[in-house]
Coordinates of C-alpha atoms and ligand atoms in Angstrom, one line a residue:
V1 CA 46.7 -78.1 16.0
G2 CA 45.7 -81.7 15.1
A3 CA 44.7 -82.4 18.7
L4 CA 42.5 -79.3 18.9
L5 CA 40.6 -80.3 15.8
Q6 CA 39.6 -83.5 17.6
D7 CA 39.0 -81.9 21.1
P8 CA 35.2 -81.9 21.8
A9 CA 35.8 -79.7 24.8
T10 CA 35.8 -76.5 22.8
Y11 CA 32.2 -76.8 21.6
E12 CA 31.1 -78.3 24.9
R13 CA 32.3 -75.3 26.7
L14 CA 30.5 -73.0 24.4
A15 CA 27.4 -74.9 25.2
E16 CA 28.1 -74.5 28.9
L17 CA 28.5 -70.7 28.4
T18 CA 25.4 -70.2 26.2
D19 CA 22.9 -72.9 27.1
G20 CA 24.1 -73.2 30.6
I21 CA 24.8 -69.6 31.7
G22 CA 22.9 -67.8 29.0
P23 CA 22.9 -64.0 28.4
R24 CA 25.8 -62.1 30.0
L25 CA 24.7 -58.5 30.0
T26 CA 27.4 -56.4 31.7
G27 CA 26.5 -56.1 35.4
S28 CA 24.1 -58.9 35.4
A29 CA 24.0 -62.2 37.3
G30 CA 24.8 -64.0 34.1
A31 CA 28.0 -62.0 33.6
A32 CA 29.1 -62.7 37.2
A33 CA 28.4 -66.4 36.6
A34 CA 30.5 -66.3 33.4
V35 CA 33.5 -64.8 35.3
A36 CA 33.4 -67.7 37.9
W37 CA 32.9 -70.3 35.1
A38 CA 35.8 -69.0 33.0
L39 CA 38.1 -68.9 36.0
A40 CA 37.2 -72.5 37.0
T41 CA 37.5 -73.7 33.4
F42 CA 41.1 -72.4 32.9
R43 CA 42.1 -74.0 36.2
A44 CA 40.5 -77.3 35.3
D45 CA 42.9 -77.3 32.3
G46 CA 45.8 -76.7 34.5
V47 CA 46.3 -73.1 33.5
K48 CA 47.1 -70.5 36.1
A49 CA 44.2 -68.0 36.2
W50 CA 42.9 -65.0 38.2
T51 CA 40.4 -62.2 38.0
E52 CA 41.2 -58.5 37.8
P53 CA 38.6 -56.0 39.1
V54 CA 36.6 -53.8 36.6
K55 CA 33.9 -51.2 37.6
V56 CA 31.1 -51.4 35.1
A57 CA 28.1 -49.3 34.4
H58 CA 24.9 -51.3 35.1
W59 CA 22.1 -50.8 32.6
V60 CA 18.9 -53.0 32.7
R61 CA 16.3 -53.6 30.0
G62 CA 12.7 -53.9 31.3
E63 CA 9.5 -53.9 29.4
E64 CA 9.5 -52.6 25.8
W65 CA 6.6 -52.0 23.5
G66 CA 5.7 -49.7 20.6
E67 CA 3.1 -49.0 18.0
L68 CA 2.6 -47.0 14.8
L69 CA -0.4 -44.7 14.7
A70 CA -1.1 -43.6 11.1
P71 CA -4.1 -41.3 10.3
A72 CA -7.5 -43.2 10.0
P73 CA -8.6 -45.4 8.4
A74 CA -5.2 -47.0 9.0
R75 CA -5.2 -49.1 12.2
P76 CA -2.5 -49.1 14.8
Q77 CA 0.4 -51.4 14.0
R78 CA 2.6 -53.1 16.6
L79 CA 6.3 -52.4 16.2
A80 CA 9.1 -55.0 16.8
L81 CA 11.6 -53.0 18.7
T82 CA 14.2 -53.2 21.5
A83 CA 15.9 -50.6 23.7
L84 CA 19.4 -49.6 22.9
G85 CA 22.0 -50.1 25.7
G86 CA 22.3 -46.8 27.6
S87 CA 18.7 -45.6 26.8
P88 CA 16.7 -44.1 29.6
P89 CA 13.1 -45.1 30.1
T90 CA 10.1 -43.4 28.5
P91 CA 8.1 -41.1 30.8
A92 CA 5.3 -42.6 32.9
G93 CA 2.4 -43.4 30.5
G94 CA 4.8 -43.8 27.6
L95 CA 5.9 -41.4 24.8
L96 CA 3.5 -40.4 22.0
A97 CA 5.0 -38.2 19.2
E98 CA 5.2 -37.7 15.5
V99 CA 8.0 -39.7 13.9
V100 CA 10.4 -37.9 11.5
E101 CA 12.8 -39.8 9.2
V102 CA 16.4 -38.9 8.6
R103 CA 19.3 -40.8 7.0
S104 CA 22.3 -39.1 8.5
L105 CA 23.6 -37.2 11.5
E106 CA 23.8 -34.1 9.3
E107 CA 20.2 -34.4 8.4
V108 CA 19.0 -34.5 12.0
R109 CA 21.2 -31.4 12.8
A110 CA 19.7 -29.6 9.9
L111 CA 16.1 -30.3 11.1
G112 CA 16.2 -27.3 13.5
E113 CA 12.8 -26.7 15.1
G114 CA 11.4 -29.6 13.0
A115 CA 13.0 -32.0 15.5
R116 CA 11.5 -30.5 18.6
G117 CA 9.4 -33.0 20.6
K118 CA 9.5 -35.6 17.7
V119 CA 10.7 -39.2 17.6
I120 CA 13.6 -39.3 15.0
L121 CA 13.8 -42.5 12.9
F122 CA 17.3 -43.1 11.6
Q123 CA 17.0 -44.9 8.3
H124 CA 20.0 -46.5 6.4
G125 CA 20.7 -49.0 3.7
M126 CA 23.0 -51.6 5.5
A127 CA 23.2 -54.6 3.1
T128 CA 26.6 -56.1 3.6
P129 CA 28.9 -56.7 6.7
E130 CA 31.2 -53.9 5.5
D131 CA 28.3 -51.4 5.8
Y132 CA 28.3 -51.8 9.5
K133 CA 31.3 -49.5 9.8
R134 CA 29.5 -46.8 7.9
D135 CA 26.0 -47.1 9.5
A136 CA 26.9 -47.9 13.1
E137 CA 27.4 -44.2 13.9
L138 CA 23.6 -43.8 13.5
R139 CA 23.0 -46.1 16.4
Y140 CA 25.9 -44.9 18.5
D141 CA 25.7 -41.1 17.9
G142 CA 22.2 -40.7 16.3
P143 CA 20.1 -40.6 19.5
A144 CA 22.5 -38.0 21.1
A145 CA 22.3 -35.9 17.9
A146 CA 18.5 -36.2 18.0
S147 CA 18.4 -35.1 21.6
A148 CA 20.7 -32.1 20.9
A149 CA 18.2 -31.1 18.2
G150 CA 15.3 -31.2 20.7
A151 CA 13.8 -34.6 19.9
A152 CA 11.9 -36.6 22.5
G153 CA 13.0 -40.0 21.4
A154 CA 14.9 -42.0 18.7
L155 CA 14.4 -45.1 16.7
V156 CA 17.2 -46.7 14.7
R157 CA 16.8 -49.2 11.9
S158 CA 18.5 -52.4 13.1
L159 CA 22.1 -52.8 11.9
A160 CA 21.5 -56.1 10.2
T161 CA 22.2 -57.9 6.9
S162 CA 18.9 -59.9 6.9
S163 CA 15.9 -60.0 9.2
L164 CA 13.0 -62.1 10.2
R165 CA 11.6 -59.1 12.1
T166 CA 14.1 -59.4 14.9
P167 CA 15.4 -56.1 16.3
H168 CA 19.1 -55.8 16.9
T169 CA 20.2 -53.9 20.0
G170 CA 23.6 -52.3 20.7
S171 CA 25.0 -49.5 22.7
T172 CA 24.3 -45.8 22.2
S173 CA 26.1 -42.9 23.8
F174 CA 25.0 -39.6 25.4
P175 CA 27.8 -37.2 26.1
P176 CA 27.5 -35.4 29.5
E177 CA 26.2 -32.2 27.9
V178 CA 23.3 -34.0 26.1
T179 CA 20.1 -35.1 27.9
P180 CA 19.6 -38.9 27.3
I181 CA 16.3 -39.6 25.4
P182 CA 14.5 -43.0 25.1
S183 CA 16.1 -44.8 22.2
A184 CA 15.3 -48.2 20.5
A185 CA 16.2 -50.3 17.5
V186 CA 13.3 -51.3 15.2
S187 CA 13.4 -54.3 13.0
T188 CA 14.3 -53.8 9.4
E189 CA 10.7 -54.7 8.5
D190 CA 9.3 -52.1 10.9
A191 CA 11.8 -49.4 9.6
E192 CA 10.2 -50.0 6.2
L193 CA 6.7 -49.9 7.6
L194 CA 7.5 -46.6 9.3
H195 CA 9.1 -45.3 6.1
R196 CA 5.9 -46.0 4.1
A197 CA 3.6 -44.5 6.7
I198 CA 5.7 -41.3 6.8
A199 CA 5.5 -41.1 3.0
R200 CA 1.7 -41.2 3.2
G201 CA 1.4 -38.4 5.7
P202 CA 2.1 -37.5 9.3
A203 CA 2.6 -40.6 11.4
K204 CA 2.9 -41.0 15.2
V205 CA 4.5 -43.6 17.4
R206 CA 3.7 -44.6 20.9
L207 CA 6.6 -46.1 22.9
T208 CA 7.0 -47.7 26.3
L209 CA 10.5 -48.5 27.4
G210 CA 11.2 -49.7 31.0
C211 CA 15.0 -49.7 30.6
G212 CA 17.5 -47.5 32.4
T213 CA 20.4 -47.2 34.7
A214 CA 20.2 -49.5 37.7
D215 CA 20.6 -48.5 41.3
P216 CA 23.6 -48.5 42.1
P217 CA 24.6 -47.3 38.6
E218 CA 28.0 -49.0 38.8
V219 CA 28.9 -52.5 40.0
D220 CA 32.0 -54.5 40.6
S221 CA 32.9 -57.0 37.8
A222 CA 36.1 -58.5 36.5
N223 CA 38.3 -59.5 33.6
V224 CA 39.5 -63.1 33.7
V225 CA 43.2 -63.5 33.0
A226 CA 45.1 -66.7 32.5
E227 CA 48.8 -67.3 31.8
I228 CA 51.4 -69.8 30.7
R229 CA 54.8 -68.3 31.7
G230 CA 57.4 -68.2 28.9
R231 CA 60.4 -70.5 29.3
E232 CA 63.0 -68.1 28.0
R233 CA 61.6 -64.6 27.9
P234 CA 58.8 -64.6 30.4
D235 CA 58.6 -60.8 30.5
E236 CA 57.6 -60.7 26.8
V237 CA 53.8 -61.3 26.4
V238 CA 51.5 -62.5 23.6
V239 CA 47.9 -61.8 24.5
I240 CA 45.0 -63.7 23.1
G241 CA 41.5 -62.4 24.0
A242 CA 37.8 -62.3 23.6
H243 CA 34.9 -60.7 25.5
L244 CA 33.0 -62.5 28.2
D245 CA 30.0 -60.1 28.3
S246 CA 27.2 -60.2 25.7
W247 CA 23.9 -58.7 24.9
D248 CA 20.8 -60.1 26.6
L249 CA 18.4 -60.9 23.8
G250 CA 20.1 -64.1 22.7
T251 CA 22.8 -66.1 24.5
G252 CA 25.8 -64.4 23.0
A253 CA 26.9 -67.5 21.1
V254 CA 28.5 -65.8 18.1
D255 CA 29.2 -62.5 20.0
D256 CA 31.4 -63.5 21.6
G257 CA 31.0 -67.0 23.0
T258 CA 32.9 -68.4 20.0
G259 CA 35.8 -66.1 20.8
V260 CA 35.8 -67.2 24.4
A261 CA 35.7 -70.9 23.4
M262 CA 38.6 -70.5 21.0
V263 CA 40.8 -68.8 23.6
L264 CA 40.0 -71.5 26.2
G265 CA 40.7 -74.2 23.6
A266 CA 44.0 -72.6 22.6
M267 CA 45.2 -72.3 26.2
R268 CA 44.2 -75.8 26.9
A269 CA 46.1 -77.1 23.9
V270 CA 49.3 -75.2 24.8
A271 CA 49.1 -76.3 28.4
R272 CA 48.7 -80.0 27.3
L273 CA 52.0 -79.8 25.3
G274 CA 53.8 -79.7 28.6
V275 CA 56.5 -77.4 27.4
P276 CA 55.8 -73.6 27.5
P277 CA 56.6 -71.4 24.6
R278 CA 59.6 -69.1 24.7
R279 CA 57.5 -66.1 25.7
T280 CA 54.5 -65.8 28.0
L281 CA 51.2 -66.6 26.5
R282 CA 48.4 -64.7 28.3
A283 CA 44.6 -65.1 27.8
V284 CA 42.4 -62.1 28.6
L285 CA 38.6 -62.5 28.7
F286 CA 37.4 -58.9 28.8
M287 CA 34.3 -57.7 30.6
N288 CA 32.0 -55.0 29.2
E289 CA 33.1 -54.8 25.6
E290 CA 29.6 -54.1 24.6
Q291 CA 28.8 -51.1 26.8
G292 CA 31.9 -49.0 27.1
L293 CA 35.1 -51.2 26.9
S294 CA 35.7 -50.7 30.6
G295 CA 37.4 -54.1 30.9
A296 CA 39.8 -53.3 28.0
I297 CA 40.6 -49.9 29.6
A298 CA 41.2 -51.5 33.0
Y299 CA 43.6 -54.1 31.6
A300 CA 45.6 -51.4 29.7
E301 CA 45.8 -49.2 32.8
R302 CA 46.7 -52.0 35.2
H303 CA 49.3 -53.5 32.9
G304 CA 50.6 -50.2 31.6
A305 CA 54.2 -50.8 32.6
E306 CA 54.3 -54.2 30.8
L307 CA 52.8 -53.0 27.6
P308 CA 56.1 -52.1 25.9
H309 CA 56.9 -55.8 26.2
H310 CA 53.5 -57.0 24.9
V311 CA 54.8 -58.2 21.5
A312 CA 51.3 -58.9 20.1
A313 CA 47.7 -59.0 21.1
M314 CA 45.0 -60.9 19.2
E315 CA 41.2 -60.7 19.8
M316 CA 38.6 -63.1 18.5
D317 CA 35.3 -61.3 18.1
L318 CA 34.0 -62.0 14.7
G319 CA 31.5 -64.7 15.2
A320 CA 31.3 -68.3 14.1
G321 CA 32.1 -68.1 10.4
R322 CA 34.9 -70.2 8.8
P323 CA 38.4 -69.0 9.8
L324 CA 40.2 -67.4 6.8
G325 CA 43.4 -66.1 8.2
L326 CA 44.7 -63.2 10.2
G327 CA 43.8 -59.5 10.2
F328 CA 46.6 -57.3 11.5
D329 CA 47.6 -53.8 12.4
A330 CA 51.3 -53.9 13.0
G331 CA 54.5 -52.1 11.8
K332 CA 56.0 -52.1 8.3
G333 CA 57.4 -55.5 7.4
S334 CA 55.2 -57.5 9.7
E335 CA 54.1 -59.7 6.8
R336 CA 57.3 -61.7 6.9
L337 CA 56.9 -63.1 10.4
L338 CA 53.1 -63.4 10.1
S339 CA 53.2 -65.4 6.8
R340 CA 55.6 -67.8 8.5
V341 CA 53.3 -68.1 11.6
L342 CA 50.3 -68.7 9.3
A343 CA 52.0 -71.3 7.1
P344 CA 50.9 -74.4 9.1
L345 CA 47.3 -73.3 8.6
A346 CA 47.4 -73.5 4.8
G347 CA 45.8 -76.9 4.8
L348 CA 42.9 -75.5 6.8
G349 CA 42.5 -72.6 4.3
A350 CA 43.1 -70.2 7.2
N351 CA 46.5 -68.7 6.1
R352 CA 45.3 -65.4 4.5
L353 CA 46.9 -62.2 5.6
I354 CA 44.4 -59.3 5.7
A355 CA 45.3 -55.7 6.4
H356 CA 43.6 -54.3 9.5
G357 CA 42.4 -56.4 12.4
G358 CA 42.0 -56.8 16.1
G359 CA 38.9 -56.4 18.2
S360 CA 37.7 -53.3 20.0
D361 CA 39.1 -54.5 23.3
L362 CA 42.6 -54.0 21.8
A363 CA 42.0 -50.3 21.2
P364 CA 43.6 -49.1 24.5
L365 CA 46.7 -51.2 23.8
R366 CA 47.2 -49.4 20.5
Y367 CA 48.4 -46.3 22.4
A368 CA 51.3 -48.4 23.6
Q369 CA 52.0 -49.6 20.0
V370 CA 51.1 -53.2 20.7
P371 CA 50.6 -55.0 17.3
A372 CA 46.9 -55.8 17.1
L373 CA 45.7 -59.0 15.4
G374 CA 42.4 -60.8 15.0
L375 CA 41.4 -64.1 13.5
A376 CA 39.7 -63.2 10.2
Q377 CA 36.5 -65.2 9.6
D378 CA 33.8 -65.5 7.0
L379 CA 31.4 -62.7 8.0
T380 CA 28.6 -63.5 5.5
R381 CA 26.0 -64.4 8.2
Y382 CA 27.5 -62.6 11.2
F383 CA 25.2 -59.5 11.0
D384 CA 22.1 -61.6 10.5
L385 CA 22.6 -62.6 14.1
H386 CA 24.7 -59.8 15.8
H387 CA 23.0 -58.4 18.9
S388 CA 19.7 -60.1 18.2
A389 CA 17.6 -62.8 19.9
A390 CA 18.9 -65.1 17.2
D391 CA 22.4 -65.2 18.5
T392 CA 22.2 -68.7 19.9
L393 CA 24.3 -71.9 19.9
D394 CA 22.6 -73.6 16.9
K395 CA 24.3 -71.0 14.6
V396 CA 27.7 -72.4 15.5
S397 CA 29.3 -75.1 13.4
P398 CA 31.4 -77.3 15.8
T399 CA 33.8 -78.0 12.9
D400 CA 34.4 -74.3 12.1
L401 CA 34.8 -73.6 15.8
A402 CA 37.4 -76.3 16.2
V403 CA 39.3 -74.9 13.2
G404 CA 39.2 -71.5 14.8
A405 CA 40.6 -72.8 18.1
A406 CA 43.3 -74.6 16.2
A407 CA 44.2 -71.5 14.2
V408 CA 44.3 -69.4 17.4
A409 CA 46.6 -71.9 19.1
A410 CA 48.9 -72.1 16.1
I411 CA 49.2 -68.4 15.7
A412 CA 49.7 -67.7 19.4
W413 CA 52.3 -70.4 19.6
G414 CA 54.1 -69.1 16.5
L415 CA 54.3 -65.6 17.9
A416 CA 55.3 -66.7 21.4
E417 CA 58.0 -69.0 20.0
A418 CA 59.5 -67.0 17.1
E419 CA 63.1 -65.7 17.4
E420 CA 62.0 -62.2 16.4
T421 CA 59.0 -60.0 17.3
L422 CA 56.6 -58.0 15.1
P423 CA 57.5 -54.4 14.1
R424 CA 55.3 -52.1 16.2
P425 CA 52.7 -49.9 14.6
D426 CA 52.5 -46.1 15.0
P427 CA 50.3 -45.0 17.9
P428 CA 46.9 -43.3 17.3
T429 CA 47.4 -39.6 16.8
E430 CA 44.7 -38.6 19.3
P431 CA 45.3 -39.0 23.0
P432 CA 43.5 -41.9 24.8
W433 CA 39.8 -41.2 24.5
W434 CA 39.0 -42.5 28.1
R435 CA 41.3 -39.9 29.6
R436 CA 39.7 -37.0 27.6
A437 CA 36.0 -37.9 27.7
A438 CA 33.6 -39.3 30.3
P439 CA 34.6 -42.8 31.4
A440 CA 32.9 -45.8 30.0
S441 CA 32.1 -44.4 26.6
G442 CA 34.0 -45.5 23.5
P443 CA 34.0 -43.5 20.3
A444 CA 31.8 -44.7 17.5
A445 CA 34.8 -45.6 15.4
L446 CA 35.5 -48.4 17.9
D447 CA 32.0 -49.7 17.7
R448 CA 32.5 -51.9 14.6
P449 CA 32.3 -55.5 13.6
A450 CA 35.4 -56.0 15.4
R451 CA 32.9 -56.2 18.3
Ligands
ZN1 ZN1 31.6 -58.8 20.3

């Protein structure tokens, strides 16, 4: 732990990933460069590493532009907006339609004929990080609900806790039976502008989105996996993970470059000890967390036979805030072992045990009852930056990052070395979603700050 607090490599690597490689949208050249970089970085630290293939949907952004047209004498106002991942393009010449405001999925379903041909604006009151869980369904399921009601397009107020007129993107989902419609996030300020215009009388918007599914629609990508074999029980595995892909507006520093840097740092520190832990410690850098969890699903399927011996999985995907402790979803009585594992972190203020944790990439592992953990962090500023152009390296404190990497190393070591293992949680009651629904589309419940 002490060595990691002093190791400048953790932050330097985050700089390589963000300033050097930049945005890592699934399917993009940046994502492919990140795979090659992560593989080489593990190997440079003397850690055995390899890639595992993942097929990913390939969506591209393109030009994006919008304006508000209120009745004269009001003049047209430019809107700060950005397409949602999964959105189709607007028709040639753009989309011009009246905008109608709703605050819930029920409200859009209740519009009936009032939705036909309109652009639906999904308004909400997100003010705190906790609100993300409640309001994210408007982004994830809202456009599909608008389309089912006959709408021609959808705008979603950015899911953000503060704004300097930066729109926040994110994925949206259209089930196979629903026609995809052009969908974009508007900045908080523009959501307010639209709200005032609608209150004054009928308002129209004109939208041009050049985004859409690329040709071919799917491309080959990969998870990066690295491993330190256990010295006594090599078949028992502790996974530490983060996601390698990011959105394209910023450089994915806090989502999820910091998680990647912490995982690299923890593996490097354990490798440097020269003595492996009792159990196998495995790092997984997942591809495509942001647009369908296909890397997480591929890992769970490929390693299905091993999952009963995965004794814990921990994902770091909560940004750059100060580490506070550990969030966990594990069986009854887990607190005993977890408190012992966290004890060395008391001096860093990172020894709190918090019910519920683990990132979205761990969702498929829950069906095999793998205890899911995640580093708990201060989230105060996370949603100011999340999925926006402001997600850049300058938002990361090298000190907090070093503490995070040290905490991950200590927790991973503690779990891999302990005599006993964590009690396993109950599995989800529903069958695995990716085997019931179309591939590459996670449920809204999974689209949460854990990502
Ligand atoms: Zn994330």
